[in-house]
PDB file of C-alpha atoms in Angstrom:
ATOM      1  CA  UNK A   1       2.644-316.627  49.681  1.00 49.00           C
ATOM      2  CA  UNK A   2       3.943-313.139  49.048  1.00 47.00           C
ATOM      3  CA  UNK A   3       7.692-312.733  48.491  1.00 50.00           C
ATOM      4  CA  UNK A   4       9.582-309.959  50.362  1.00 48.00           C
ATOM      5  CA  UNK A   5      10.812-307.258  47.978  1.00 45.00           C
ATOM      6  CA  UNK A   6      14.510-307.357  47.206  1.00 49.00           C
ATOM      7  CA  UNK A   7      16.645-304.477  48.540  1.00 43.00           C
ATOM      8  CA  UNK A   8      19.059-303.399  45.861  1.00 46.00           C
ATOM      9  CA  UNK A   9      22.701-302.527  46.490  1.00 43.00           C
ATOM     10  CA  UNK A  10      21.972-299.033  45.156  1.00 42.00           C
ATOM     11  CA  UNK A  11      19.273-298.539  47.812  1.00 42.00           C
ATOM     12  CA  UNK A  12      21.745-299.475  50.548  1.00 40.00           C
ATOM     13  CA  UNK A  13      24.268-296.948  49.264  1.00 40.00           C
ATOM     14  CA  UNK A  14      21.613-294.235  49.082  1.00 44.00           C
ATOM     15  CA  UNK A  15      20.533-295.011  52.642  1.00 44.00           C
ATOM     16  CA  UNK A  16      24.106-294.710  53.874  1.00 41.00           C
ATOM     17  CA  UNK A  17      24.475-291.365  52.170  1.00 44.00           C
ATOM     18  CA  UNK A  18      21.487-290.013  54.070  1.00 39.00           C
ATOM     19  CA  UNK A  19      22.630-291.256  57.499  1.00 44.00           C
ATOM     20  CA  UNK A  20      22.577-288.618  60.235  1.00 44.00           C
ATOM     21  CA  UNK A  21      25.981-286.907  60.592  1.00 42.00           C
ATOM     22  CA  UNK A  22      28.035-287.323  63.779  1.00 43.00           C
ATOM     23  CA  UNK A  23      28.363-284.073  65.714  1.00 39.00           C
ATOM     24  CA  UNK A  24      31.620-283.590  67.638  1.00 41.00           C
ATOM     25  CA  UNK A  25      31.413-281.019  70.406  1.00 42.00           C
ATOM     26  CA  UNK A  26      34.466-279.056  71.558  1.00 40.00           C
ATOM     27  CA  UNK A  27      35.027-277.037  74.713  1.00 43.00           C
ATOM     28  CA  UNK A  28      37.333-274.025  74.795  1.00 44.00           C
ATOM     29  CA  UNK A  29      38.539-271.960  77.726  1.00 45.00           C
ATOM     30  CA  UNK A  30      36.791-268.578  77.648  1.00 49.00           C
ATOM     31  CA  UNK A  31      38.883-265.453  77.314  1.00 49.00           C
ATOM     32  CA  UNK A  32      39.371-263.423  80.479  1.00 49.00           C
ATOM     33  CA  UNK A  33      36.857-260.606  80.544  1.00 49.00           C
ATOM     34  CA  UNK A  34      37.562-257.420  82.432  1.00 44.00           C
ATOM     35  CA  UNK A  35      36.793-253.746  82.112  1.00 42.00           C
ATOM     36  CA  UNK A  36      40.465-253.123  81.297  1.00 60.00           C
ATOM     37  CA  UNK A  37      43.362-255.275  80.182  1.00 86.00           C
ATOM     38  CA  UNK A  38      45.231-257.032  82.971  1.00 89.00           C
ATOM     39  CA  UNK A  39      48.640-255.382  83.218  1.00 93.00           C
ATOM     40  CA  UNK A  40      51.859-255.502  85.231  1.00 95.00           C
ATOM     41  CA  UNK A  41      53.683-252.418  86.472  1.00 94.00           C
ATOM     42  CA  UNK A  42      57.105-252.836  88.046  1.00 93.00           C
ATOM     43  CA  UNK A  43      60.567-251.525  88.720  1.00 93.00           C
ATOM     44  CA  UNK A  44      63.588-253.758  89.370  1.00 95.00           C
ATOM     45  CA  UNK A  45      67.083-252.577  90.266  1.00 95.00           C
ATOM     46  CA  UNK A  46      70.138-253.834  88.348  1.00 95.00           C
ATOM     47  CA  UNK A  47      73.758-253.010  89.143  1.00 96.00           C
ATOM     48  CA  UNK A  48      77.320-254.105  88.445  1.00 95.00           C
ATOM     49  CA  UNK A  49      80.590-253.324  90.182  1.00 96.00           C
ATOM     50  CA  UNK A  50      84.311-254.079  90.177  1.00 96.00           C
ATOM     51  CA  UNK A  51      85.100-253.085  93.757  1.00 95.00           C
ATOM     52  CA  UNK A  52      83.640-253.035  97.255  1.00 94.00           C
ATOM     53  CA  UNK A  53      81.668-249.967  98.236  1.00 92.00           C
ATOM     54  CA  UNK A  54      80.122-249.621  94.787  1.00 92.00           C
ATOM     55  CA  UNK A  55      76.601-250.587  93.688  1.00 93.00           C
ATOM     56  CA  UNK A  56      76.854-254.359  94.297  1.00 96.00           C
ATOM     57  CA  UNK A  57      76.548-255.402  97.941  1.00 94.00           C
ATOM     58  CA  UNK A  58      78.015-257.602  99.127  1.00 96.00           C
ATOM     59  CA  UNK A  59      80.771-257.503  96.503  1.00 97.00           C
ATOM     60  CA  UNK A  60      83.111-260.516  96.435  1.00 96.00           C
ATOM     61  CA  UNK A  61      84.992-260.617  93.130  1.00 97.00           C
ATOM     62  CA  UNK A  62      88.396-259.036  93.869  1.00 95.00           C
ATOM     63  CA  UNK A  63      88.475-256.515  91.052  1.00 96.00           C
ATOM     64  CA  UNK A  64      86.396-258.529  88.564  1.00 97.00           C
ATOM     65  CA  UNK A  65      82.904-257.582  87.385  1.00 98.00           C
ATOM     66  CA  UNK A  66      79.899-258.775  89.392  1.00 98.00           C
ATOM     67  CA  UNK A  67      76.165-258.226  88.727  1.00 98.00           C
ATOM     68  CA  UNK A  68      73.280-257.658  91.145  1.00 97.00           C
ATOM     69  CA  UNK A  69      69.527-258.079  90.505  1.00 97.00           C
ATOM     70  CA  UNK A  70      67.320-256.776  93.291  1.00 96.00           C
ATOM     71  CA  UNK A  71      64.168-255.106  94.483  1.00 95.00           C
ATOM     72  CA  UNK A  72      65.214-252.321  96.829  1.00 90.00           C
ATOM     73  CA  UNK A  73      62.900-249.974  98.689  1.00 84.00           C
ATOM     74  CA  UNK A  74      65.646-247.352  98.444  1.00 84.00           C
ATOM     75  CA  UNK A  75      65.319-247.585  94.649  1.00 86.00           C
ATOM     76  CA  UNK A  76      61.486-247.521  94.733  1.00 88.00           C
ATOM     77  CA  UNK A  77      61.252-251.097  93.454  1.00 92.00           C
ATOM     78  CA  UNK A  78      57.769-252.580  93.185  1.00 94.00           C
ATOM     79  CA  UNK A  79      55.627-255.059  91.244  1.00 96.00           C
ATOM     80  CA  UNK A  80      51.855-254.668  90.810  1.00 96.00           C
ATOM     81  CA  UNK A  81      49.289-256.609  88.775  1.00 96.00           C
ATOM     82  CA  UNK A  82      46.481-254.212  87.833  1.00 95.00           C
ATOM     83  CA  UNK A  83      42.898-254.383  86.523  1.00 94.00           C
ATOM     84  CA  UNK A  84      41.944-257.493  88.466  1.00 94.00           C
ATOM     85  CA  UNK A  85      38.654-258.583  89.979  1.00 92.00           C
ATOM     86  CA  UNK A  86      38.326-259.428  93.658  1.00 90.00           C
ATOM     87  CA  UNK A  87      37.761-263.066  92.665  1.00 93.00           C
ATOM     88  CA  UNK A  88      40.793-263.255  90.357  1.00 94.00           C
ATOM     89  CA  UNK A  89      43.569-265.754  90.935  1.00 95.00           C
ATOM     90  CA  UNK A  90      47.139-264.767  90.037  1.00 97.00           C
ATOM     91  CA  UNK A  91      49.622-267.578  89.361  1.00 97.00           C
ATOM     92  CA  UNK A  92      52.831-268.282  87.438  1.00 97.00           C
ATOM     93  CA  UNK A  93      54.392-264.932  88.325  1.00 98.00           C
ATOM     94  CA  UNK A  94      57.787-264.975  86.640  1.00 98.00           C
ATOM     95  CA  UNK A  95      60.730-262.705  85.922  1.00 97.00           C
ATOM     96  CA  UNK A  96      63.020-263.050  82.888  1.00 98.00           C
ATOM     97  CA  UNK A  97      66.326-261.180  82.950  1.00 98.00           C
ATOM     98  CA  UNK A  98      68.507-260.787  79.849  1.00 98.00           C
ATOM     99  CA  UNK A  99      72.056-259.972  80.894  1.00 98.00           C
ATOM    100  CA  UNK A 100      75.412-259.487  79.101  1.00 98.00           C
ATOM    101  CA  UNK A 101      77.198-262.036  81.272  1.00 98.00           C
ATOM    102  CA  UNK A 102      79.527-264.849  80.309  1.00 97.00           C
ATOM    103  CA  UNK A 103      78.443-268.459  79.839  1.00 97.00           C
ATOM    104  CA  UNK A 104      78.324-270.380  83.110  1.00 98.00           C
ATOM    105  CA  UNK A 105      77.393-267.365  85.242  1.00 98.00           C
ATOM    106  CA  UNK A 106      75.260-268.297  88.252  1.00 98.00           C
ATOM    107  CA  UNK A 107      73.373-266.297  90.873  1.00 98.00           C
ATOM    108  CA  UNK A 108      73.063-266.716  94.633  1.00 98.00           C
ATOM    109  CA  UNK A 109      70.612-265.258  97.108  1.00 98.00           C
ATOM    110  CA  UNK A 110      72.024-262.634  99.464  1.00 97.00           C
ATOM    111  CA  UNK A 111      71.780-263.785 103.086  1.00 95.00           C
ATOM    112  CA  UNK A 112      68.788-262.645 105.139  1.00 93.00           C
ATOM    113  CA  UNK A 113      66.714-261.668 102.100  1.00 94.00           C
ATOM    114  CA  UNK A 114      63.310-263.041 101.105  1.00 96.00           C
ATOM    115  CA  UNK A 115      62.959-266.529  99.640  1.00 97.00           C
ATOM    116  CA  UNK A 116      59.680-265.732  97.847  1.00 98.00           C
ATOM    117  CA  UNK A 117      61.497-265.489  94.509  1.00 98.00           C
ATOM    118  CA  UNK A 118      63.530-268.459  93.306  1.00 98.00           C
ATOM    119  CA  UNK A 119      67.209-267.918  92.551  1.00 98.00           C
ATOM    120  CA  UNK A 120      67.550-266.911  88.868  1.00 98.00           C
ATOM    121  CA  UNK A 121      68.831-269.745  86.688  1.00 98.00           C
ATOM    122  CA  UNK A 122      69.991-269.752  83.082  1.00 98.00           C
ATOM    123  CA  UNK A 123      67.229-270.877  80.721  1.00 98.00           C
ATOM    124  CA  UNK A 124      69.713-271.707  77.977  1.00 98.00           C
ATOM    125  CA  UNK A 125      68.240-269.021  75.715  1.00 98.00           C
ATOM    126  CA  UNK A 126      70.459-266.315  74.233  1.00 98.00           C
ATOM    127  CA  UNK A 127      69.921-263.351  71.975  1.00 98.00           C
ATOM    128  CA  UNK A 128      72.307-260.930  70.316  1.00 98.00           C
ATOM    129  CA  UNK A 129      71.705-257.203  70.625  1.00 97.00           C
ATOM    130  CA  UNK A 130      74.110-254.595  69.231  1.00 95.00           C
ATOM    131  CA  UNK A 131      76.615-257.377  68.626  1.00 97.00           C
ATOM    132  CA  UNK A 132      76.585-258.553  72.266  1.00 98.00           C
ATOM    133  CA  UNK A 133      75.280-261.923  73.475  1.00 98.00           C
ATOM    134  CA  UNK A 134      72.654-261.692  76.228  1.00 98.00           C
ATOM    135  CA  UNK A 135      71.680-264.716  78.328  1.00 98.00           C
ATOM    136  CA  UNK A 136      68.247-265.231  79.858  1.00 98.00           C
ATOM    137  CA  UNK A 137      67.869-265.954  83.573  1.00 98.00           C
ATOM    138  CA  UNK A 138      64.444-266.788  85.014  1.00 98.00           C
ATOM    139  CA  UNK A 139      62.972-266.585  88.500  1.00 98.00           C
ATOM    140  CA  UNK A 140      59.491-267.479  89.797  1.00 98.00           C
ATOM    141  CA  UNK A 141      57.441-266.154  92.702  1.00 98.00           C
ATOM    142  CA  UNK A 142      56.599-268.991  95.089  1.00 97.00           C
ATOM    143  CA  UNK A 143      54.804-267.265  97.984  1.00 97.00           C
ATOM    144  CA  UNK A 144      50.972-267.114  98.203  1.00 96.00           C
ATOM    145  CA  UNK A 145      49.224-264.387  96.194  1.00 96.00           C
ATOM    146  CA  UNK A 146      45.918-263.194  97.645  1.00 94.00           C
ATOM    147  CA  UNK A 147      43.835-260.740  95.621  1.00 94.00           C
ATOM    148  CA  UNK A 148      41.430-258.573  97.620  1.00 89.00           C
ATOM    149  CA  UNK A 149      40.653-255.741  95.224  1.00 91.00           C
ATOM    150  CA  UNK A 150      41.349-254.607  91.680  1.00 94.00           C
ATOM    151  CA  UNK A 151      45.127-254.968  91.993  1.00 95.00           C
ATOM    152  CA  UNK A 152      47.790-256.978  93.790  1.00 96.00           C
ATOM    153  CA  UNK A 153      51.100-255.481  94.868  1.00 96.00           C
ATOM    154  CA  UNK A 154      54.007-257.643  95.923  1.00 96.00           C
ATOM    155  CA  UNK A 155      54.746-257.051  99.628  1.00 95.00           C
ATOM    156  CA  UNK A 156      58.065-255.311 100.265  1.00 94.00           C
ATOM    157  CA  UNK A 157      58.830-258.114 102.715  1.00 95.00           C
ATOM    158  CA  UNK A 158      59.246-260.436  99.719  1.00 96.00           C
ATOM    159  CA  UNK A 159      61.689-258.201  97.828  1.00 96.00           C
ATOM    160  CA  UNK A 160      64.624-260.163  96.427  1.00 96.00           C
ATOM    161  CA  UNK A 161      68.369-259.630  96.117  1.00 97.00           C
ATOM    162  CA  UNK A 162      70.721-261.817  94.070  1.00 98.00           C
ATOM    163  CA  UNK A 163      74.383-261.443  93.107  1.00 98.00           C
ATOM    164  CA  UNK A 164      76.203-263.177  90.275  1.00 98.00           C
ATOM    165  CA  UNK A 165      79.330-265.254  90.197  1.00 98.00           C
ATOM    166  CA  UNK A 166      82.480-263.362  89.215  1.00 98.00           C
ATOM    167  CA  UNK A 167      83.098-262.477  85.592  1.00 98.00           C
ATOM    168  CA  UNK A 168      86.548-263.053  84.098  1.00 96.00           C
ATOM    169  CA  UNK A 169      87.040-259.404  83.149  1.00 96.00           C
ATOM    170  CA  UNK A 170      86.892-256.040  84.862  1.00 96.00           C
ATOM    171  CA  UNK A 171      83.924-254.862  82.831  1.00 95.00           C
ATOM    172  CA  UNK A 172      80.826-256.134  81.042  1.00 97.00           C
ATOM    173  CA  UNK A 173      80.583-256.257  77.231  1.00 97.00           C
ATOM    174  CA  UNK A 174      77.525-253.971  77.409  1.00 97.00           C
ATOM    175  CA  UNK A 175      75.871-251.660  79.935  1.00 96.00           C
ATOM    176  CA  UNK A 176      72.438-252.638  78.578  1.00 97.00           C
ATOM    177  CA  UNK A 177      70.062-255.114  80.235  1.00 97.00           C
ATOM    178  CA  UNK A 178      66.509-256.186  79.479  1.00 97.00           C
ATOM    179  CA  UNK A 179      63.857-257.744  81.691  1.00 96.00           C
ATOM    180  CA  UNK A 180      60.270-258.962  81.512  1.00 96.00           C
ATOM    181  CA  UNK A 181      57.628-260.071  84.000  1.00 96.00           C
ATOM    182  CA  UNK A 182      54.577-262.206  83.339  1.00 97.00           C
ATOM    183  CA  UNK A 183      51.674-263.737  85.259  1.00 97.00           C
ATOM    184  CA  UNK A 184      48.589-265.844  84.604  1.00 97.00           C
ATOM    185  CA  UNK A 185      45.263-264.391  85.776  1.00 96.00           C
ATOM    186  CA  UNK A 186      42.229-266.662  86.129  1.00 95.00           C
ATOM    187  CA  UNK A 187      38.701-265.400  86.800  1.00 91.00           C
ATOM    188  CA  UNK A 188      36.110-267.109  88.988  1.00 90.00           C
ATOM    189  CA  UNK A 189      34.499-268.557  85.843  1.00 90.00           C
ATOM    190  CA  UNK A 190      37.773-270.106  84.705  1.00 93.00           C
ATOM    191  CA  UNK A 191      38.610-267.552  82.016  1.00 92.00           C
ATOM    192  CA  UNK A 192      42.360-267.063  81.620  1.00 93.00           C
ATOM    193  CA  UNK A 193      44.551-264.107  80.644  1.00 92.00           C
ATOM    194  CA  UNK A 194      48.316-263.687  80.534  1.00 92.00           C
ATOM    195  CA  UNK A 195      49.775-260.358  81.581  1.00 93.00           C
ATOM    196  CA  UNK A 196      53.276-259.530  80.347  1.00 94.00           C
ATOM    197  CA  UNK A 197      55.437-256.473  80.856  1.00 94.00           C
ATOM    198  CA  UNK A 198      58.484-255.982  78.652  1.00 94.00           C
ATOM    199  CA  UNK A 199      60.878-253.285  79.789  1.00 92.00           C
ATOM    200  CA  UNK A 200      62.595-252.899  76.432  1.00 92.00           C
ATOM    201  CA  UNK A 201      66.282-252.631  75.594  1.00 94.00           C
ATOM    202  CA  UNK A 202      66.867-249.057  76.719  1.00 92.00           C
ATOM    203  CA  UNK A 203      67.807-249.904  80.331  1.00 93.00           C
ATOM    204  CA  UNK A 204      71.440-249.442  81.328  1.00 94.00           C
ATOM    205  CA  UNK A 205      73.457-250.341  84.416  1.00 92.00           C
TER     206      UNK A 205
END
């Protein structure tokens, strides 16, 4: 009778070392591909007042400062997302407004104006610019967005108008304001891009 050969411990270790490696596959979302970078162009109107008949309408603060954020056709306000494809999907359209207002300031929608944009609410974020504290307020676009060409422009029928609660003083600590808009653009293949427009810190009431 022939004995089976003994398998040494060293042979087992060598066999383990030569085992086929495990290959782990990963899937990533492709970058949005377009002939030009997706971009936002816009103009939003900001105002403040301390009396009726000035730039805030309706004004309701009896001699105290009040702020208005709005899109007005009389001020050539607009918002356009450019360099799209006809199959693009635009979502998460958002506005961020940095204002020199006091803590606890709230905004309300002016009666008989569009509800497509949510009422701006404080995000809790602050930043200091030129020694003045600015508070961020955010608003999102909630109406349907249908892309039919290489750009989408917000209908004037969905222009917004919001006024702030009354400030404690007769002026604001700064005449500067800053705002940004952003949107997510998804192609038919699922590729994603984020378009952001920053309007800088050179805007003044």
